[in-house]
Coordinates of C-alpha atoms and ligand atoms in Angstrom, one line a residue:
M1 CA 0.0 0.0 0.0
T2 CA 1.3 3.5 -0.7
F3 CA 0.8 6.4 1.7
E4 CA 0.8 10.0 0.4
R5 CA 2.4 12.8 2.3
R6 CA 0.2 15.8 2.0
L7 CA 0.6 19.3 3.5
K8 CA -2.4 21.4 4.3
N9 CA -0.2 24.4 3.5
P10 CA 2.1 23.3 0.6
S11 CA 4.0 26.6 0.8
L12 CA 5.8 25.3 3.9
L13 CA 7.9 23.0 1.7
I14 CA 10.7 25.3 0.9
G15 CA 14.0 24.2 -0.9
K16 CA 16.0 27.4 -0.5
N17 CA 18.4 29.1 1.9
Y18 CA 16.9 31.7 4.3
I19 CA 19.3 34.7 4.5
D20 CA 18.4 38.2 5.7
G21 CA 14.7 37.4 5.5
Q22 CA 14.8 36.2 1.9
W23 CA 14.5 32.7 0.4
V24 CA 17.5 32.5 -1.9
D25 CA 19.5 30.1 -4.1
P26 CA 23.1 29.4 -3.3
V27 CA 25.8 31.3 -5.2
S28 CA 26.9 28.1 -6.9
G29 CA 23.4 27.3 -8.1
K30 CA 23.9 23.7 -7.1
T31 CA 21.4 21.7 -5.2
F32 CA 21.2 18.3 -3.5
E33 CA 18.3 15.9 -3.3
V34 CA 16.4 14.9 -0.2
H35 CA 14.8 11.4 -0.2
D36 CA 12.1 9.7 1.8
P37 CA 14.0 7.2 3.9
A38 CA 11.1 4.7 3.7
T39 CA 10.6 4.7 -0.1
G40 CA 13.7 6.3 -1.4
K41 CA 11.5 8.7 -3.4
L42 CA 12.6 12.3 -4.0
I43 CA 11.0 14.8 -1.6
G44 CA 12.7 17.8 -3.2
T45 CA 16.0 19.6 -3.6
C46 CA 17.8 22.1 -1.4
P47 CA 20.8 24.4 -1.9
E48 CA 24.3 22.9 -1.7
S49 CA 25.7 26.0 0.0
N50 CA 29.4 26.9 0.3
A51 CA 31.5 29.2 2.5
Q52 CA 30.4 32.2 0.5
D53 CA 26.7 31.5 1.3
A54 CA 27.7 31.0 4.9
D55 CA 29.5 34.3 5.0
T56 CA 26.6 36.2 3.5
A57 CA 24.3 34.7 6.2
I58 CA 26.9 35.5 9.0
K59 CA 27.0 39.2 7.8
A60 CA 23.2 39.4 7.8
A61 CA 23.1 38.0 11.3
S62 CA 25.7 40.5 12.4
V63 CA 23.8 43.5 11.0
A64 CA 20.6 42.2 12.7
F65 CA 22.3 41.7 16.0
A66 CA 22.5 45.4 17.0
S67 CA 18.7 46.0 16.8
W68 CA 17.7 42.5 18.1
R69 CA 19.8 42.8 21.2
S70 CA 18.5 46.3 21.8
R71 CA 14.9 45.2 22.1
T72 CA 13.7 44.4 25.6
G73 CA 13.5 40.8 26.7
R74 CA 9.7 41.3 26.9
E75 CA 9.5 42.3 23.2
R76 CA 11.6 39.3 22.2
A77 CA 9.4 37.1 24.4
R78 CA 6.2 38.2 22.6
I79 CA 7.6 37.3 19.2
L80 CA 8.8 33.9 20.5
R81 CA 5.3 33.3 22.0
R82 CA 3.6 34.1 18.7
W83 CA 6.1 31.7 17.0
Y84 CA 5.1 29.0 19.5
D85 CA 1.4 29.5 18.8
L86 CA 2.1 29.2 15.1
L87 CA 4.0 26.0 15.6
L88 CA 1.0 24.5 17.3
E89 CA -1.4 25.8 14.6
N90 CA 0.8 24.2 12.0
A91 CA 1.5 21.0 14.0
D92 CA 0.0 18.6 11.4
D93 CA 2.1 20.0 8.6
L94 CA 5.3 20.0 10.7
A95 CA 4.7 16.4 11.7
V96 CA 4.3 15.5 8.0
L97 CA 7.6 17.2 7.1
I98 CA 9.4 15.6 10.1
G99 CA 8.1 12.1 9.3
W100 CA 8.7 12.5 5.6
E101 CA 12.3 13.4 5.7
N102 CA 13.4 11.6 8.8
G103 CA 11.2 8.4 8.4
K104 CA 10.0 8.3 12.0
A105 CA 6.5 7.0 12.8
Q106 CA 3.6 9.5 12.9
V107 CA 3.2 9.3 16.6
D108 CA 6.9 10.2 17.1
A109 CA 6.7 13.0 14.5
A110 CA 3.6 14.5 16.2
G111 CA 5.3 14.2 19.6
E112 CA 8.4 15.9 18.2
V113 CA 6.4 19.0 17.1
L114 CA 5.1 19.5 20.7
F115 CA 8.6 18.9 22.1
A116 CA 10.1 21.3 19.6
A117 CA 7.5 23.9 20.3
S118 CA 8.0 23.5 24.1
F119 CA 11.5 25.1 23.8
I120 CA 10.2 28.2 22.0
E121 CA 7.5 28.5 24.7
W122 CA 10.0 27.9 27.5
F123 CA 12.5 30.4 26.3
S124 CA 9.8 33.0 25.5
E125 CA 9.2 32.8 29.2
E126 CA 12.9 33.1 30.1
A127 CA 13.5 36.1 27.7
G128 CA 12.2 38.7 30.1
R129 CA 13.9 37.2 33.2
I130 CA 17.6 37.5 32.3
H131 CA 18.8 38.8 35.7
G132 CA 22.2 40.1 36.5
D133 CA 23.6 40.6 40.0
V134 CA 24.5 43.4 42.3
V135 CA 27.4 42.2 44.4
P136 CA 29.0 43.9 47.5
H137 CA 32.5 45.1 46.8
S138 CA 35.3 44.5 49.2
A139 CA 36.1 48.2 49.6
P140 CA 33.7 51.0 50.7
G141 CA 32.6 53.4 48.0
F142 CA 32.6 50.8 45.3
R143 CA 29.7 48.9 43.7
V144 CA 29.8 45.8 41.5
S145 CA 27.1 45.1 38.9
V146 CA 27.1 42.0 36.8
L147 CA 25.3 42.3 33.5
K148 CA 24.3 39.5 31.3
E149 CA 24.7 40.2 27.6
P150 CA 24.0 38.1 24.5
V151 CA 27.2 36.5 23.1
G152 CA 26.4 37.7 19.5
V153 CA 26.1 35.8 16.3
C154 CA 25.8 32.1 16.9
G155 CA 26.5 29.2 14.5
L156 CA 24.0 26.4 15.1
I157 CA 24.7 23.0 13.6
A158 CA 21.8 20.5 13.9
P159 CA 21.4 16.7 13.3
W160 CA 18.8 14.8 11.5
N161 CA 17.3 12.7 14.2
F162 CA 15.0 15.5 15.6
P163 CA 14.8 17.9 12.6
A164 CA 12.6 20.3 14.6
A165 CA 13.5 19.9 18.2
M166 CA 17.2 20.0 17.9
V167 CA 16.8 23.3 16.0
T168 CA 14.3 25.0 18.4
R169 CA 16.3 23.8 21.5
K170 CA 19.1 26.1 20.1
I171 CA 17.2 28.9 18.5
G172 CA 14.9 29.4 21.5
P173 CA 17.6 30.3 24.0
A174 CA 19.7 32.1 21.4
L175 CA 16.9 34.5 20.4
A176 CA 15.6 34.9 24.0
A177 CA 19.1 36.0 25.0
G178 CA 19.3 38.5 22.2
C179 CA 21.6 36.6 19.9
T180 CA 21.2 36.2 16.1
V181 CA 21.9 32.9 14.4
V182 CA 23.1 31.1 11.3
I183 CA 21.8 27.5 11.2
K184 CA 23.4 24.7 9.2
T185 CA 20.7 22.1 9.0
A186 CA 21.3 18.4 8.4
G187 CA 21.5 17.5 4.8
E188 CA 19.1 14.6 5.4
T189 CA 16.4 16.8 6.9
P190 CA 16.5 20.4 5.8
F191 CA 12.8 21.0 5.1
T192 CA 11.5 21.0 8.6
A193 CA 13.8 23.8 9.8
N194 CA 12.9 25.9 6.7
A195 CA 9.2 25.5 7.6
L196 CA 10.0 26.6 11.2
A197 CA 11.8 29.7 9.8
A198 CA 8.8 30.6 7.6
L199 CA 6.6 30.4 10.7
G200 CA 9.1 32.5 12.6
E201 CA 8.9 35.2 10.0
K202 CA 5.2 35.2 10.3
A203 CA 5.5 35.5 14.0
G204 CA 7.5 38.7 13.6
V205 CA 11.2 37.5 13.8
P206 CA 13.0 40.4 12.0
K207 CA 15.0 39.7 8.9
G208 CA 18.6 38.6 9.6
V209 CA 17.9 37.3 13.1
V210 CA 17.4 33.7 11.9
N211 CA 19.4 32.6 8.8
I212 CA 19.6 29.1 7.4
V213 CA 22.2 27.6 5.0
C214 CA 21.5 24.1 3.7
A215 CA 24.3 21.7 2.6
L216 CA 24.9 18.0 2.2
D217 CA 28.3 17.3 0.6
N218 CA 29.5 20.8 1.4
T219 CA 28.7 20.4 5.1
P220 CA 32.4 20.4 6.2
E221 CA 33.0 23.6 4.2
V222 CA 30.1 25.4 5.8
G223 CA 31.0 24.1 9.2
L224 CA 34.5 25.4 8.8
A225 CA 33.3 28.8 7.7
L226 CA 31.1 29.1 10.8
C227 CA 34.0 28.0 13.1
Q228 CA 36.6 30.3 11.5
S229 CA 34.5 33.4 11.2
P230 CA 35.6 36.1 13.6
I231 CA 32.0 37.4 13.5
V232 CA 30.6 34.2 14.9
H233 CA 31.1 34.1 18.7
K234 CA 29.6 30.8 19.5
I235 CA 29.0 27.4 18.0
S236 CA 26.3 25.1 19.2
F237 CA 26.4 21.6 17.8
T238 CA 24.4 18.4 18.3
G239 CA 25.8 15.3 16.7
S240 CA 28.6 12.8 17.0
T241 CA 31.6 13.1 19.3
R242 CA 33.8 12.7 16.2
V243 CA 32.4 15.9 14.6
G244 CA 32.2 17.7 17.9
R245 CA 36.0 17.2 18.4
L246 CA 36.6 18.5 14.9
L247 CA 34.5 21.6 15.4
M248 CA 36.3 22.3 18.7
K249 CA 39.6 22.2 16.9
Q250 CA 38.4 24.4 14.1
S251 CA 37.0 26.9 16.6
S252 CA 40.3 27.2 18.6
D253 CA 41.8 30.0 16.4
T254 CA 38.9 32.3 17.2
I255 CA 38.4 31.1 20.8
K256 CA 34.7 30.5 20.4
K257 CA 32.2 29.7 23.1
L258 CA 31.1 26.1 22.5
S259 CA 28.0 24.0 23.3
L260 CA 28.4 20.4 22.3
E261 CA 25.7 17.8 22.6
L262 CA 27.5 14.7 21.5
G263 CA 27.2 11.0 21.5
G264 CA 26.3 8.7 24.4
N265 CA 26.4 5.1 25.4
A266 CA 23.5 5.1 27.8
P267 CA 23.5 2.4 30.5
V268 CA 20.3 1.0 32.0
L269 CA 20.5 -0.6 35.4
V270 CA 17.5 -2.8 36.4
F271 CA 17.8 -4.1 39.9
N272 CA 16.1 -7.1 41.4
D273 CA 13.7 -5.0 43.4
A274 CA 12.6 -2.9 40.3
D275 CA 8.9 -2.7 39.3
L276 CA 9.2 -4.8 36.2
D277 CA 6.3 -3.3 34.4
V278 CA 7.8 0.2 34.9
A279 CA 11.3 -1.1 33.9
V280 CA 10.1 -2.8 30.7
K281 CA 7.9 0.1 29.7
G282 CA 10.8 2.5 30.3
V283 CA 13.4 0.5 28.4
V284 CA 11.0 0.2 25.5
A285 CA 10.5 3.9 25.5
S286 CA 14.2 4.8 25.8
K287 CA 15.5 2.1 23.5
F288 CA 13.2 2.0 20.6
K289 CA 12.1 5.7 20.2
V290 CA 12.8 6.8 16.6
S291 CA 13.9 3.3 15.9
G292 CA 16.8 3.7 18.3
Q293 CA 18.2 6.8 16.7
T294 CA 18.3 9.2 19.7
C295 CA 21.4 10.1 21.7
V296 CA 19.7 9.1 24.9
C297 CA 18.7 5.7 23.7
A298 CA 19.4 2.8 26.0
N299 CA 22.6 1.3 24.7
R300 CA 23.6 -1.3 27.3
I301 CA 20.8 -2.8 29.4
F302 CA 22.2 -4.3 32.6
V303 CA 19.7 -6.5 34.4
Q304 CA 20.3 -8.2 37.8
S305 CA 20.3 -12.0 37.7
G306 CA 17.2 -12.5 39.9
I307 CA 14.9 -10.9 37.3
Y308 CA 17.0 -11.3 34.2
D309 CA 15.0 -14.1 32.5
E310 CA 11.6 -12.6 33.4
F311 CA 12.7 -9.1 32.2
V312 CA 13.9 -10.5 28.8
R313 CA 10.7 -12.5 28.4
R314 CA 8.5 -9.4 29.0
L315 CA 10.7 -7.2 26.8
V316 CA 10.6 -9.7 23.9
Q317 CA 6.8 -9.9 24.3
V318 CA 6.5 -6.1 23.8
V319 CA 9.0 -5.9 20.9
Q320 CA 7.0 -8.7 19.1
T321 CA 4.0 -6.3 19.0
F322 CA 5.9 -3.6 17.0
K323 CA 4.9 -2.9 13.5
V324 CA 7.8 -1.9 11.3
G325 CA 7.0 0.1 8.2
N326 CA 6.6 3.4 6.4
G327 CA 6.0 6.1 9.0
A328 CA 3.3 7.5 6.8
D329 CA 1.2 4.4 7.6
P330 CA -0.6 5.3 10.9
S331 CA -0.3 1.7 12.1
T332 CA 3.5 1.8 11.9
T333 CA 5.2 2.0 15.3
H334 CA 8.8 2.0 14.0
G335 CA 10.1 3.4 10.8
P336 CA 13.3 2.9 8.8
L337 CA 16.7 4.1 9.7
I338 CA 17.8 7.4 8.3
H339 CA 19.7 5.9 5.4
V340 CA 20.9 2.6 4.0
A341 CA 24.4 3.1 5.4
A342 CA 22.9 3.3 8.9
A343 CA 21.2 0.0 8.4
D344 CA 24.5 -1.5 7.1
R345 CA 26.2 -0.3 10.3
V346 CA 23.5 -1.8 12.5
T347 CA 23.8 -5.1 10.6
A348 CA 27.5 -5.2 11.1
V349 CA 27.3 -4.5 14.8
V350 CA 24.7 -7.2 15.4
D351 CA 26.7 -9.7 13.3
D352 CA 29.8 -8.9 15.3
A353 CA 27.8 -9.6 18.6
V354 CA 26.3 -12.9 17.3
S355 CA 29.7 -14.1 16.1
K356 CA 31.1 -13.5 19.6
G357 CA 28.2 -15.4 21.4
A358 CA 25.2 -13.1 21.7
K359 CA 21.8 -14.7 21.2
V360 CA 19.0 -13.2 19.2
A361 CA 15.8 -13.3 21.4
V362 CA 13.7 -11.5 18.8
G363 CA 14.4 -9.7 15.5
G364 CA 18.1 -9.7 14.3
R365 CA 17.6 -9.1 10.6
R366 CA 17.1 -6.6 7.8
R367 CA 13.6 -6.1 6.4
Q368 CA 14.6 -5.9 2.8
D369 CA 11.0 -6.7 2.0
L370 CA 10.1 -3.2 3.3
G371 CA 13.2 -1.4 1.8
P372 CA 17.0 -1.3 2.3
G373 CA 16.9 1.0 5.3
F374 CA 14.7 -1.1 7.5
Y375 CA 16.0 -3.2 10.4
E376 CA 13.8 -5.2 12.7
P377 CA 13.6 -4.2 16.4
T378 CA 15.9 -6.7 18.1
V379 CA 16.7 -8.0 21.6
L380 CA 20.1 -9.6 22.1
T381 CA 21.0 -11.6 25.2
D382 CA 24.3 -12.9 26.4
V383 CA 26.0 -9.7 25.4
T384 CA 29.6 -9.2 26.7
G385 CA 32.1 -6.3 27.0
D386 CA 34.2 -7.4 24.0
M387 CA 31.5 -6.8 21.5
R388 CA 31.2 -3.7 19.3
I389 CA 27.6 -3.3 20.5
F390 CA 28.9 -2.7 24.1
K391 CA 31.5 -0.2 23.1
E392 CA 29.8 1.8 20.3
E393 CA 26.7 3.9 20.2
I394 CA 24.3 1.7 18.3
F395 CA 21.9 4.3 16.9
G396 CA 19.5 1.6 15.8
P397 CA 16.7 -0.6 17.2
I398 CA 18.9 -3.1 19.0
A399 CA 18.5 -3.8 22.7
P400 CA 21.6 -5.6 24.1
V401 CA 20.8 -7.2 27.5
L402 CA 23.6 -8.1 30.0
R403 CA 23.3 -9.9 33.3
F404 CA 24.9 -8.5 36.5
T405 CA 25.0 -9.8 40.1
N406 CA 26.0 -6.9 42.3
E407 CA 25.7 -3.1 42.2
E408 CA 29.4 -2.3 42.1
E409 CA 29.9 -4.5 39.1
A410 CA 27.0 -2.9 37.3
V411 CA 28.1 0.7 38.1
D412 CA 31.7 0.0 37.1
L413 CA 30.6 -1.5 33.8
A414 CA 28.2 1.4 33.2
N415 CA 31.0 3.9 33.8
S416 CA 33.6 2.0 31.7
C417 CA 33.4 4.3 28.6
D418 CA 34.6 7.7 27.6
V419 CA 31.2 9.2 27.1
G420 CA 28.5 10.1 29.7
L421 CA 25.2 11.5 28.5
A422 CA 22.1 9.7 29.7
S423 CA 21.5 6.7 32.1
Y424 CA 18.5 4.9 33.5
V425 CA 18.1 3.3 36.9
Y426 CA 15.2 1.1 38.0
T427 CA 14.9 0.3 41.7
Q428 CA 12.5 0.8 44.6
D429 CA 15.2 1.1 47.2
I430 CA 15.9 4.8 48.0
N431 CA 19.4 3.9 49.2
T432 CA 20.3 2.1 46.0
A433 CA 18.8 5.0 44.0
A434 CA 20.8 7.6 45.8
R435 CA 24.1 5.7 45.6
V436 CA 23.8 4.7 42.0
T437 CA 22.5 8.1 40.7
E438 CA 25.4 9.8 42.5
T439 CA 28.1 7.4 41.2
L440 CA 27.2 7.2 37.6
Q441 CA 29.4 9.4 35.4
V442 CA 26.8 10.9 33.3
G443 CA 25.0 14.3 32.7
M444 CA 21.5 12.8 33.2
V445 CA 19.9 10.0 35.2
A446 CA 16.3 8.9 34.7
L447 CA 15.1 7.1 37.8
N448 CA 12.2 4.7 37.3
T449 CA 11.3 6.3 33.9
G450 CA 12.4 5.9 30.4
V451 CA 11.7 9.5 29.4
M452 CA 14.1 12.2 30.5
S453 CA 13.7 15.0 28.0
D454 CA 11.7 18.0 29.0
A455 CA 12.0 21.8 28.3
A456 CA 12.4 22.3 32.1
A457 CA 15.2 19.8 32.6
P458 CA 18.8 20.6 31.8
F459 CA 20.0 18.4 28.9
G460 CA 23.7 17.5 28.3
G461 CA 26.6 15.3 29.1
V462 CA 29.9 14.9 30.8
K463 CA 33.2 13.3 29.6
Q464 CA 33.3 13.2 25.8
S465 CA 29.5 13.6 25.6
G466 CA 30.0 17.3 25.4
L467 CA 29.9 20.8 26.9
G468 CA 27.1 22.9 28.1
R469 CA 23.4 22.3 28.8
E470 CA 20.3 22.9 26.7
G471 CA 16.8 23.6 27.8
S472 CA 15.9 24.6 31.3
K473 CA 16.8 27.8 33.1
Y474 CA 20.5 26.9 32.5
G475 CA 20.2 26.6 28.7
I476 CA 20.0 30.3 28.2
E477 CA 23.3 30.9 30.1
D478 CA 25.1 29.3 27.1
Y479 CA 24.0 32.2 25.0
L480 CA 25.0 34.9 27.5
Q481 CA 28.2 36.4 28.7
L482 CA 28.9 38.3 31.9
K483 CA 30.0 41.9 31.9
T484 CA 31.3 43.3 35.2
V485 CA 30.8 47.0 36.0
V486 CA 32.7 48.3 39.0
T487 CA 31.8 51.8 40.0
G488 CA 34.2 53.6 42.3
N489 CA 34.3 56.8 44.3
I490 CA 30.7 56.6 45.4
N491 CA 30.1 58.9 48.3
V492 CA 27.2 57.5 50.3
T493 CA 26.9 58.6 53.9
H494 CA 24.2 56.6 55.7
R495 CA 22.2 58.5 58.3
A496 CA 21.7 57.0 61.7
H497 CA 18.3 55.4 62.4
I498 CA 16.6 57.1 65.3
Ligands
LIG1 P1 27.2 13.6 12.7 O1 28.1 14.2 13.8 O2 27.8 12.9 11.6 O3 26.2 14.7 12.1 C1 25.4 15.6 12.8 C2 25.3 16.9 12.1 O4 26.6 17.4 11.9 C3 24.7 16.9 10.7 O5 23.9 18.0 10.5 C4 25.9 16.9 9.8 O6 25.5 17.5 8.6 C5 26.8 17.8 10.6 N1 28.2 17.6 10.3 C6 28.8 16.5 9.9 N2 30.1 16.7 9.6 C7 30.3 18.1 9.8 C8 31.5 18.9 9.7 N3 32.7 18.5 9.3 N4 31.3 20.2 10.0 C9 30.1 20.7 10.4 N5 29.0 19.9 10.5 C10 29.1 18.6 10.2 O7 26.2 12.7 13.6 P2 25.2 11.7 13.0 O8 25.8 10.3 12.9 O9 24.5 12.2 11.8 O10 24.1 11.7 14.2 C11 24.2 10.9 15.3 C12 25.1 11.4 16.4 O11 24.6 12.6 17.0 C13 25.1 10.4 17.5 O12 26.4 10.3 18.0 C14 24.3 11.0 18.6 O13 24.5 10.6 19.9 C15 24.5 12.4 18.4 N6 23.4 13.2 18.9 C16 23.6 13.8 20.1 C17 22.5 14.5 20.7 C18 22.7 15.2 22.0 O14 21.9 16.0 22.4 N7 23.8 14.9 22.8 C19 21.3 14.6 20.1 C20 21.1 13.9 18.9 C21 22.2 13.2 18.3

């Protein structure tokens, strides 16, 4: 059966760059094709931008910065709020675009629209509440004021797994703080961000405040232009640790402020006393969302021996109910991977595990009958530390389950990697919960739940999972810098109280 992707407002499908409030072609005139990951069919084309396009966008953002930062926070808040309202009014179309170019199931795409909008809403509320400090000086006659100012033009580089939310989680705080931005969208998913920008313009975002340059093959060139530009004062990137490291190196000459949301290898620790229903539901949510292609996806599932067999039995039972298919089909629960190369990688990782003794409890194969990018949701047992699946971020619908006997062993194994983004703990014992959450080397712990992302909760990692936090009251700090004003020679004589 074929399923058509239809927009209520077809003008939201825009294959251009957005620079200084205009939808423009790239200087080279070249374009790249964007394909539906489920069917391989062409969705449309977008500009293959180069460093010159990036520079034009940077200059536009720089000109717009002066007046955008001069507005009051309340004014910026009202524009962001209108943008939030428009995102909700256009939620159906945005969900179609997300599902179309990313491949995720409709329910996930619809959920992403709300999640994406929540960051614009949240930061519209923060925009008017950027407080500085008045600090007592050590000497009499002096005063210290600490002002918070926008960092300036920001380069935002977004991934494909959340084509809307990873963009709004950066734009929201940037604009609220008074910064202007140049966004380099993922080559796989450029259309969603363009639709967001069109709605932003309608909401009153002035020209030059938000600029978008698209690129696929030229991505490294555009990334380099953003990193090397002396006008860009900050880079915010979400993607792999490999690319994060590269951007950090490229940004060193201009000493940029950096926010890096990088890869993870999320451990799940399920203790004997866990509520099994809660644990299985949580693992299903954290492992299989967007077919396993989120940076907080459960990557190593450690289950204590007393409940191991029952946990695996129940997990397999749920996974057997999944319906893999084209995300445009409302009955699909899990769509394809982003591209064929991703499915090839997942196949290689599973084959490696099986060749070293892992057992396939369910799944474990490509779904070539559906298309080359589909892989069946899989549960692997008897996984060990020497397998690739244990060491690498899977980024696919594979749940590797490992048995542990005691807490120390599980925590040591969980910490035995150079990244530390998300983790999940299931226990009913408050002492275990406190000890384990405090010893895990991660930026985030989800306790007795598989869902951790929320606009109000700081999101980010430790170790090689990155720098900075997104969302929450802390997220805006990454777009602000402090200015200290020390005033001297103040002659205040206090009168006595009678
Ligand atoms: P990736 O790093 O290859 O690509 C991510 C983005 O970076 C894309 O937009 C891509 O176009 C761009 N990019 C690639 N090379 C670049 C370069 N040289 N210069 C500038 N930009 C460049 O990652 P991926 O494999 O596509 O995505 C999956 C990775 O992203 C995983 O490691 C995942 O954990 C991570 N991720 C992290 C978070 C987080 O919040 N920590 C969220 C989502 C994804």
